[in-house]
One Martini backbone bead per residue (centre of mass of N, CA, C, O) as a GRO file, in nm:
protein
  383
    1MET     BB    1  -5.191   1.484  -7.854
    2LYS     BB    2  -5.170   1.700  -7.560
    3LEU     BB    3  -5.163   2.095  -7.625
    4PRO     BB    4  -4.894   2.132  -7.448
    5SER     BB    5  -4.760   1.967  -7.599
    6LEU     BB    6  -4.816   2.056  -7.938
    7LEU     BB    7  -4.677   2.328  -7.847
    8THR     BB    8  -4.414   2.250  -7.732
    9HIS     BB    9  -4.373   2.136  -8.041
   10SER     BB   10  -4.437   2.429  -8.192
   11LEU     BB   11  -4.215   2.621  -8.081
   12ALA     BB   12  -3.952   2.409  -8.167
   13GLY     BB   13  -3.955   2.466  -8.468
   14LEU     BB   14  -4.007   2.765  -8.473
   15SER     BB   15  -3.697   2.815  -8.412
   16PHE     BB   16  -3.564   2.645  -8.567
   17LEU     BB   17  -3.660   2.887  -8.810
   18GLY     BB   18  -3.659   3.139  -8.703
   19LEU     BB   19  -3.962   3.280  -8.575
   20VAL     BB   20  -3.855   3.280  -8.295
   21LEU     BB   21  -3.691   3.519  -8.164
   22THR     BB   22  -3.837   3.526  -7.832
   23ALA     BB   23  -3.870   3.499  -7.490
   24ALA     BB   24  -3.978   3.443  -7.183
   25PRO     BB   25  -3.875   3.374  -6.921
   26ALA     BB   26  -3.899   3.045  -6.760
   27PRO     BB   27  -4.001   2.938  -6.470
   28ALA     BB   28  -4.010   2.847  -6.200
   29GLN     BB   29  -3.978   2.523  -6.088
   30LYS     BB   30  -4.166   2.301  -5.911
   31LEU     BB   31  -4.252   2.053  -5.696
   32PRO     BB   32  -4.468   1.800  -5.676
   33SER     BB   33  -4.620   1.620  -5.506
   34LYS     BB   34  -4.603   1.339  -5.426
   35GLN     BB   35  -4.952   1.272  -5.503
   36LYS     BB   36  -4.791   1.315  -5.796
   37VAL     BB   37  -4.566   1.123  -5.832
   38LEU     BB   38  -4.702   0.886  -5.817
   39LYS     BB   39  -4.870   0.926  -6.061
   40ALA     BB   40  -4.758   0.889  -6.221
   41MET     BB   41  -4.615   0.590  -6.180
   42THR     BB   42  -4.884   0.431  -6.202
   43LEU     BB   43  -4.890   0.465  -6.451
   44SER     BB   44  -4.691   0.360  -6.619
   45ASN     BB   45  -4.679   0.109  -6.509
   46ALA     BB   46  -4.932   0.016  -6.561
   47TYR     BB   47  -4.907  -0.020  -6.882
   48PHE     BB   48  -4.658  -0.248  -6.843
   49MET     BB   49  -4.804  -0.464  -6.675
   50SER     BB   50  -5.048  -0.468  -6.867
   51LYS     BB   51  -4.878  -0.533  -7.129
   52TRP     BB   52  -4.754  -0.795  -6.929
   53PRO     BB   53  -4.893  -1.019  -6.750
   54ASP     BB   54  -4.590  -1.206  -6.866
   55PRO     BB   55  -4.301  -1.205  -6.664
   56GLY     BB   56  -4.191  -1.495  -6.904
   57LYS     BB   57  -4.224  -1.323  -7.143
   58ASP     BB   58  -4.006  -1.332  -7.409
   59ILE     BB   59  -3.907  -1.109  -7.630
   60MET     BB   60  -3.979  -0.911  -7.943
   61THR     BB   61  -3.783  -0.835  -8.186
   62ASN     BB   62  -3.591  -0.910  -8.377
   63LYS     BB   63  -3.515  -1.137  -8.127
   64LEU     BB   64  -3.556  -1.360  -7.952
   65ARG     BB   65  -3.582  -1.294  -7.566
   66PRO     BB   66  -3.585  -1.277  -7.229
   67SER     BB   67  -3.671  -1.158  -6.934
   68HIS     BB   68  -3.373  -1.121  -6.826
   69ILE     BB   69  -3.242  -0.913  -6.926
   70TRP     BB   70  -3.119  -0.602  -6.874
   71THR     BB   71  -3.391  -0.419  -6.944
   72ARG     BB   72  -3.596  -0.569  -6.773
   73SER     BB   73  -3.414  -0.539  -6.490
   74VAL     BB   74  -3.462  -0.231  -6.510
   75TYR     BB   75  -3.756  -0.205  -6.469
   76TYR     BB   76  -3.663  -0.385  -6.165
   77GLU     BB   77  -3.548  -0.157  -6.056
   78GLY     BB   78  -3.764   0.029  -6.017
   79LEU     BB   79  -4.009  -0.070  -5.915
   80MET     BB   80  -3.863  -0.166  -5.625
   81ALA     BB   81  -3.926   0.104  -5.592
   82LEU     BB   82  -4.186   0.181  -5.573
   83TYR     BB   83  -4.253  -0.015  -5.371
   84ARG     BB   84  -4.108   0.094  -5.141
   85ILE     BB   85  -4.330   0.341  -5.143
   86ASP     BB   86  -4.547   0.118  -5.282
   87LYS     BB   87  -4.725  -0.119  -5.155
   88GLN     BB   88  -4.782  -0.354  -5.359
   89LYS     BB   89  -4.838  -0.670  -5.448
   90SER     BB   90  -4.780  -0.710  -5.701
   91TYR     BB   91  -4.519  -0.556  -5.740
   92TYR     BB   92  -4.405  -0.830  -5.591
   93ASP     BB   93  -4.587  -1.043  -5.796
   94TYR     BB   94  -4.397  -0.946  -6.038
   95ALA     BB   95  -4.092  -0.976  -5.921
   96VAL     BB   96  -4.125  -1.292  -5.834
   97ASP     BB   97  -4.252  -1.409  -6.099
   98TRP     BB   98  -3.969  -1.342  -6.255
   99GLY     BB   99  -3.803  -1.528  -6.069
  100GLU     BB  100  -3.980  -1.802  -6.137
  101LYS     BB  101  -3.946  -1.769  -6.469
  102HIS     BB  102  -3.628  -1.802  -6.370
  103LYS     BB  103  -3.494  -1.886  -6.223
  104TRP     BB  104  -3.309  -1.773  -6.046
  105GLY     BB  105  -3.103  -1.658  -6.300
  106ILE     BB  106  -2.932  -1.628  -6.582
  107ARG     BB  107  -2.869  -1.645  -6.889
  108ASN     BB  108  -2.539  -1.801  -6.879
  109GLY     BB  109  -2.524  -1.844  -6.590
  110ILE     BB  110  -2.283  -1.873  -6.367
  111THR     BB  111  -2.025  -1.777  -6.557
  112ASP     BB  112  -2.032  -1.523  -6.631
  113ARG     BB  113  -1.931  -1.212  -6.752
  114ASP     BB  114  -2.221  -1.005  -6.806
  115ALA     BB  115  -2.383  -0.743  -6.663
  116ASP     BB  116  -2.619  -0.753  -6.821
  117ASN     BB  117  -2.642  -1.051  -6.719
  118GLN     BB  118  -2.601  -0.929  -6.389
  119CYS     BB  119  -2.896  -0.766  -6.354
  120ALA     BB  120  -3.077  -0.990  -6.210
  121GLY     BB  121  -2.958  -0.979  -5.937
  122GLN     BB  122  -3.056  -0.706  -5.776
  123THR     BB  123  -3.403  -0.814  -5.761
  124TYR     BB  124  -3.288  -1.068  -5.633
  125ILE     BB  125  -3.190  -0.929  -5.392
  126GLU     BB  126  -3.441  -0.798  -5.296
  127LEU     BB  127  -3.631  -1.040  -5.270
  128TYR     BB  128  -3.490  -1.143  -5.052
  129GLU     BB  129  -3.467  -0.958  -4.831
  130ILE     BB  130  -3.760  -1.053  -4.787
  131ASP     BB  131  -3.723  -1.336  -4.889
  132ARG     BB  132  -3.498  -1.593  -4.746
  133LYS     BB  133  -3.446  -1.781  -5.023
  134PRO     BB  134  -3.237  -2.008  -5.136
  135GLU     BB  135  -3.235  -1.903  -5.459
  136ARG     BB  136  -3.271  -1.623  -5.504
  137ILE     BB  137  -2.920  -1.633  -5.417
  138ARG     BB  138  -2.731  -1.863  -5.570
  139ASP     BB  139  -2.686  -1.792  -5.903
  140ILE     BB  140  -2.534  -1.548  -5.841
  141LYS     BB  141  -2.317  -1.558  -5.597
  142ALA     BB  142  -2.190  -1.743  -5.804
  143CYS     BB  143  -2.159  -1.552  -6.052
  144ILE     BB  144  -1.953  -1.376  -5.914
  145ASP     BB  145  -1.741  -1.554  -5.770
  146ASN     BB  146  -1.598  -1.619  -6.002
  147MET     BB  147  -1.537  -1.355  -6.022
  148VAL     BB  148  -1.350  -1.323  -5.730
  149LYS     BB  149  -1.187  -1.614  -5.827
  150SER     BB  150  -1.036  -1.466  -6.012
  151PRO     BB  151  -0.812  -1.177  -6.218
  152LYS     BB  152  -1.012  -1.032  -6.406
  153VAL     BB  153  -1.037  -0.698  -6.520
  154ASP     BB  154  -1.212  -0.598  -6.830
  155ASP     BB  155  -1.518  -0.638  -6.865
  156TRP     BB  156  -1.601  -0.315  -6.796
  157SER     BB  157  -1.617  -0.183  -7.182
  158TRP     BB  158  -1.888  -0.064  -7.133
  159ILE     BB  159  -2.054   0.194  -6.892
  160ASP     BB  160  -2.338  -0.033  -6.830
  161ALA     BB  161  -2.214  -0.181  -6.664
  162LEU     BB  162  -2.195  -0.070  -6.400
  163GLN     BB  163  -2.514  -0.101  -6.368
  164MET     BB  164  -2.506  -0.381  -6.369
  165ALA     BB  165  -2.335  -0.485  -6.171
  166MET     BB  166  -2.262  -0.268  -5.980
  167PRO     BB  167  -2.463  -0.340  -5.672
  168VAL     BB  168  -2.394  -0.671  -5.669
  169PHE     BB  169  -2.177  -0.640  -5.556
  170ALA     BB  170  -2.274  -0.427  -5.361
  171LYS     BB  171  -2.483  -0.644  -5.141
  172LEU     BB  172  -2.270  -0.854  -5.109
  173GLY     BB  173  -2.144  -0.782  -4.926
  174VAL     BB  174  -2.392  -0.701  -4.696
  175GLU     BB  175  -2.496  -0.916  -4.662
  176TYR     BB  176  -2.173  -1.140  -4.605
  177GLN     BB  177  -1.915  -0.952  -4.498
  178ASP     BB  178  -1.724  -0.887  -4.798
  179SER     BB  179  -1.508  -0.712  -4.905
  180ARG     BB  180  -1.423  -0.856  -5.208
  181TYR     BB  181  -1.614  -0.733  -5.365
  182TYR     BB  182  -1.539  -0.444  -5.392
  183GLU     BB  183  -1.211  -0.550  -5.461
  184LYS     BB  184  -1.315  -0.632  -5.725
  185MET     BB  185  -1.533  -0.400  -5.811
  186TYR     BB  186  -1.332  -0.225  -5.835
  187GLN     BB  187  -1.116  -0.335  -6.037
  188ILE     BB  188  -1.275  -0.304  -6.266
  189TYR     BB  189  -1.346  -0.037  -6.256
  190ASN     BB  190  -1.031   0.095  -6.250
  191TYR     BB  191  -0.998   0.006  -6.588
  192SER     BB  192  -1.225   0.118  -6.706
  193LYS     BB  193  -1.127   0.418  -6.604
  194THR     BB  194  -0.774   0.353  -6.690
  195VAL     BB  195  -0.796   0.221  -6.945
  196HIS     BB  196  -0.952   0.169  -7.142
  197GLY     BB  197  -0.886   0.304  -7.478
  198GLY     BB  198  -0.612   0.317  -7.282
  199LYS     BB  199  -0.660   0.539  -7.045
  200GLY     BB  200  -0.987   0.564  -7.063
  201LEU     BB  201  -1.311   0.659  -7.002
  202TYR     BB  202  -1.245   0.887  -6.811
  203ASN     BB  203  -1.270   1.252  -6.860
  204PRO     BB  204  -1.145   1.473  -6.609
  205GLU     BB  205  -1.195   1.740  -6.771
  206ASP     BB  206  -1.486   1.661  -6.785
  207GLN     BB  207  -1.623   1.464  -6.577
  208LEU     BB  208  -1.666   1.211  -6.849
  209TRP     BB  209  -1.760   0.960  -7.036
  210TRP     BB  210  -1.725   0.688  -7.223
  211ARG     BB  211  -1.878   0.450  -7.353
  212ASP     BB  212  -1.623   0.340  -7.541
  213LYS     BB  213  -1.360   0.244  -7.736
  214ASP     BB  214  -1.538   0.415  -8.019
  215PHE     BB  215  -1.471   0.759  -7.813
  216VAL     BB  216  -1.227   0.831  -7.797
  217ALA     BB  217  -0.948   0.974  -7.832
  218PRO     BB  218  -1.014   1.161  -8.158
  219TYR     BB  219  -1.303   1.148  -8.127
  220LYS     BB  220  -1.570   1.342  -8.312
  221GLU     BB  221  -1.840   1.579  -8.297
  222PRO     BB  222  -1.898   1.790  -8.550
  223ASN     BB  223  -1.830   2.010  -8.333
  224GLY     BB  224  -1.580   1.915  -8.210
  225GLN     BB  225  -1.659   1.702  -7.981
  226ASP     BB  226  -1.695   1.500  -7.744
  227CYS     BB  227  -1.835   1.186  -7.688
  228TYR     BB  228  -2.095   1.174  -7.511
  229TRP     BB  229  -2.364   1.041  -7.401
  230SER     BB  230  -2.644   1.056  -7.205
  231ARG     BB  231  -2.684   0.774  -7.090
  232GLY     BB  232  -2.411   0.654  -7.059
  233ASN     BB  233  -2.369   0.827  -6.797
  234GLY     BB  234  -2.643   0.768  -6.621
  235TRP     BB  235  -2.532   0.530  -6.554
  236VAL     BB  236  -2.276   0.592  -6.381
  237VAL     BB  237  -2.472   0.754  -6.181
  238ALA     BB  238  -2.650   0.481  -6.066
  239ALA     BB  239  -2.420   0.334  -5.982
  240MET     BB  240  -2.348   0.528  -5.844
  241ALA     BB  241  -2.598   0.540  -5.610
  242ARG     BB  242  -2.623   0.207  -5.558
  243VAL     BB  243  -2.399   0.154  -5.396
  244LEU     BB  244  -2.371   0.383  -5.150
  245ASP     BB  245  -2.649   0.346  -5.040
  246VAL     BB  246  -2.531   0.076  -4.922
  247MET     BB  247  -2.280   0.093  -4.854
  248PRO     BB  248  -2.060   0.150  -4.616
  249ARG     BB  249  -1.911   0.383  -4.482
  250ASN     BB  250  -1.658   0.138  -4.433
  251ALA     BB  251  -1.628   0.103  -4.729
  252PRO     BB  252  -1.434   0.005  -4.949
  253HIS     BB  253  -1.375   0.284  -5.218
  254ARG     BB  254  -1.600   0.539  -5.120
  255ASP     BB  255  -1.446   0.778  -5.183
  256GLU     BB  256  -1.470   0.732  -5.518
  257TYR     BB  257  -1.788   0.729  -5.558
  258VAL     BB  258  -1.822   0.974  -5.430
  259GLN     BB  259  -1.637   1.180  -5.661
  260MET     BB  260  -1.758   1.119  -5.908
  261TYR     BB  261  -2.034   1.133  -5.826
  262MET     BB  262  -1.978   1.415  -5.793
  263SER     BB  263  -1.803   1.531  -6.043
  264MET     BB  264  -2.054   1.497  -6.240
  265ILE     BB  265  -2.262   1.681  -6.122
  266LYS     BB  266  -2.118   1.928  -6.162
  267ALA     BB  267  -2.125   1.839  -6.522
  268LEU     BB  268  -2.484   1.869  -6.586
  269PRO     BB  269  -2.589   2.211  -6.527
  270PRO     BB  270  -2.511   2.309  -6.805
  271LEU     BB  271  -2.633   2.065  -6.986
  272GLN     BB  272  -2.915   2.149  -6.943
  273ARG     BB  273  -3.205   2.220  -7.090
  274PRO     BB  274  -3.467   2.453  -7.123
  275ASP     BB  275  -3.731   2.213  -7.059
  276GLY     BB  276  -3.491   2.034  -6.881
  277PHE     BB  277  -3.312   1.817  -7.131
  278TRP     BB  278  -3.082   1.610  -7.233
  279ASN     BB  279  -2.973   1.531  -7.476
  280VAL     BB  280  -2.755   1.261  -7.629
  281SER     BB  281  -2.557   1.450  -7.688
  282LEU     BB  282  -2.366   1.655  -7.408
  283HIS     BB  283  -2.131   1.830  -7.632
  284ASP     BB  284  -2.407   1.862  -7.936
  285GLN     BB  285  -2.702   1.964  -8.029
  286THR     BB  286  -2.668   1.850  -8.357
  287HIS     BB  287  -2.667   1.573  -8.229
  288PHE     BB  288  -2.965   1.452  -8.228
  289GLY     BB  289  -3.140   1.648  -8.119
  290GLY     BB  290  -3.305   1.698  -7.808
  291LYS     BB  291  -3.547   1.469  -7.620
  292GLU     BB  292  -3.460   1.272  -7.340
  293LEU     BB  293  -3.596   1.010  -7.092
  294SER     BB  294  -3.358   0.874  -6.981
  295GLY     BB  295  -3.096   1.012  -6.937
  296THR     BB  296  -3.275   1.211  -6.775
  297ALA     BB  297  -3.368   0.989  -6.580
  298LEU     BB  298  -3.084   0.975  -6.436
  299PHE     BB  299  -3.038   1.186  -6.326
  300VAL     BB  300  -3.232   1.281  -6.142
  301TYR     BB  301  -3.196   1.090  -5.955
  302GLY     BB  302  -2.893   1.105  -5.854
  303MET     BB  303  -2.984   1.419  -5.744
  304ALA     BB  304  -3.211   1.328  -5.555
  305TRP     BB  305  -2.983   1.082  -5.443
  306GLY     BB  306  -2.817   1.368  -5.273
  307ILE     BB  307  -3.025   1.528  -5.158
  308ASN     BB  308  -3.159   1.250  -4.951
  309HIS     BB  309  -2.822   1.211  -4.921
  310GLY     BB  310  -2.650   1.553  -4.830
  311LEU     BB  311  -2.449   1.593  -5.118
  312LEU     BB  312  -2.639   1.795  -5.222
  313ASP     BB  313  -2.747   2.168  -5.262
  314ARG     BB  314  -3.064   2.190  -5.321
  315LYS     BB  315  -3.076   2.489  -5.438
  316THR     BB  316  -2.896   2.382  -5.704
  317TYR     BB  317  -3.131   2.139  -5.759
  318GLN     BB  318  -3.393   2.130  -5.761
  319PRO     BB  319  -3.413   2.346  -6.012
  320ILE     BB  320  -3.291   2.060  -6.195
  321ILE     BB  321  -3.511   1.869  -6.169
  322ALA     BB  322  -3.794   2.055  -6.176
  323LYS     BB  323  -3.748   2.064  -6.493
  324ALA     BB  324  -3.707   1.732  -6.573
  325TRP     BB  325  -3.980   1.623  -6.456
  326GLN     BB  326  -4.157   1.831  -6.597
  327GLY     BB  327  -4.074   1.771  -6.836
  328MET     BB  328  -4.198   1.470  -6.878
  329ILE     BB  329  -4.445   1.486  -6.797
  330LYS     BB  330  -4.533   1.632  -7.015
  331ASP     BB  331  -4.381   1.511  -7.301
  332CYS     BB  332  -4.382   1.202  -7.249
  333LEU     BB  333  -4.634   1.143  -7.128
  334HIS     BB  334  -4.914   0.976  -7.135
  335PRO     BB  335  -5.220   0.899  -7.061
  336ASP     BB  336  -5.176   0.580  -7.048
  337GLY     BB  337  -4.865   0.606  -6.982
  338PHE     BB  338  -4.675   0.629  -7.162
  339LEU     BB  339  -4.294   0.672  -7.321
  340GLY     BB  340  -4.204   0.905  -7.453
  341TYR     BB  341  -3.871   1.030  -7.527
  342VAL     BB  342  -3.709   0.702  -7.615
  343GLN     BB  343  -3.418   0.582  -7.673
  344GLY     BB  344  -3.336   0.305  -7.804
  345THR     BB  345  -3.103   0.152  -7.850
  346GLY     BB  346  -2.717   0.137  -7.748
  347LYS     BB  347  -2.432   0.411  -7.804
  348GLU     BB  348  -2.521   0.690  -7.931
  349PRO     BB  349  -2.718   0.903  -8.113
  350LYS     BB  350  -2.773   0.763  -8.366
  351ASP     BB  351  -2.931   0.526  -8.197
  352GLY     BB  352  -3.288   0.522  -8.209
  353GLN     BB  353  -3.371   0.699  -8.492
  354PRO     BB  354  -3.638   0.856  -8.419
  355VAL     BB  355  -3.713   1.075  -8.152
  356SER     BB  356  -4.058   1.063  -7.980
  357TYR     BB  357  -4.382   1.110  -7.900
  358THR     BB  358  -4.422   0.852  -8.087
  359SER     BB  359  -4.146   0.671  -8.040
  360LYS     BB  360  -4.065   0.359  -8.024
  361PRO     BB  361  -3.854   0.179  -7.924
  362ASP     BB  362  -3.742  -0.211  -7.866
  363PHE     BB  363  -3.804  -0.120  -7.585
  364GLU     BB  364  -4.012  -0.077  -7.330
  365ASP     BB  365  -3.848  -0.101  -6.980
  366TYR     BB  366  -3.564   0.086  -6.988
  367GLY     BB  367  -3.769   0.381  -6.958
  368LEU     BB  368  -3.926   0.292  -6.707
  369GLY     BB  369  -3.673   0.210  -6.468
  370CYS     BB  370  -3.532   0.588  -6.516
  371PHE     BB  371  -3.845   0.669  -6.448
  372LEU     BB  372  -3.857   0.500  -6.129
  373LEU     BB  373  -3.594   0.569  -6.005
  374ALA     BB  374  -3.660   0.895  -6.070
  375GLY     BB  375  -3.995   0.878  -5.854
  376SER     BB  376  -3.816   0.745  -5.629
  377GLU     BB  377  -3.621   1.047  -5.553
  378VAL     BB  378  -3.854   1.288  -5.580
  379TYR     BB  379  -4.055   1.135  -5.398
  380LYS     BB  380  -3.848   1.262  -5.119
  381LEU     BB  381  -3.802   1.578  -5.107
  382GLN     BB  382  -4.065   1.568  -4.959
  383PRO     BB  383  -4.265   1.615  -4.696
   0.00000   0.00000   0.00000
């Protein structure tokens, strides 16, 4: 462990034991240079590409899974964000090879309605926009077209699904100038927001989302608060940013996504930890509290995107972003590019624990994807 990180972890432990009673206020963090942001992104991505030289290789954890599942698809979202600011041919080739190895397909075929499996389509469509080979978009379009034609609207019963699938609908709406994609996306989104779990998964009072029906009231965290999972809410923030990033200004229901984005973003600053991170349980720091990268990175991505697109006040949000980014660099990024403090897969604070500097999540890809998305927008903050 690097000495600065070791010192940080030691002080945190002493504070917990009551041995450090006072501390000088931390100086306001400043954004790093574009070069430093890109260096961190390049290092972490190089670690992953070196570890996975064959992007088509199946992923083995508790069982064997194909490499176009949601965890890897989120990584490719991040890789494409990195490629857009640093057009290295190796990044493009790595993404194309991934698509080709899976024949540009959806995990369970074009009749699959699972948002997790549709997530690969985000990168397929982006690669199609670069090189308009019809096979790149064929299956994901057919898959979403099947949903558009169906009356079913209850597919997204867990909030992660919003990030996995909504940008696919939005990108297809843009590509084909077809508002049916926007309408269907809104219908399924609104069902998640207002119906699933009884009254919907969004709590307008706290301006946060319950992860799924298992966590709606009266479910409570140990401290008596509602359970709002950091990464789950991060997925929703990312979904809003990624949809708004591509939707035309006159697209139907765009105002709803802007309002949702702004509401959530305003709820997050008071919940930030002094070290820049957000706890895995946003309203209960005692329930597996501590640093966690994936949710933090998604919030950084959303906030930095908001400044870059004129929705957020730079003076208010840039210090929040800087503190979080510097925290991730100092406490999560290893010298070899591995990222620590990534919570493993699951849906609540207790899953994937313990989370630490050296802990390895069951999948190393999605945490990196979130980090690259964050870095791509932090990079753009600097002139």
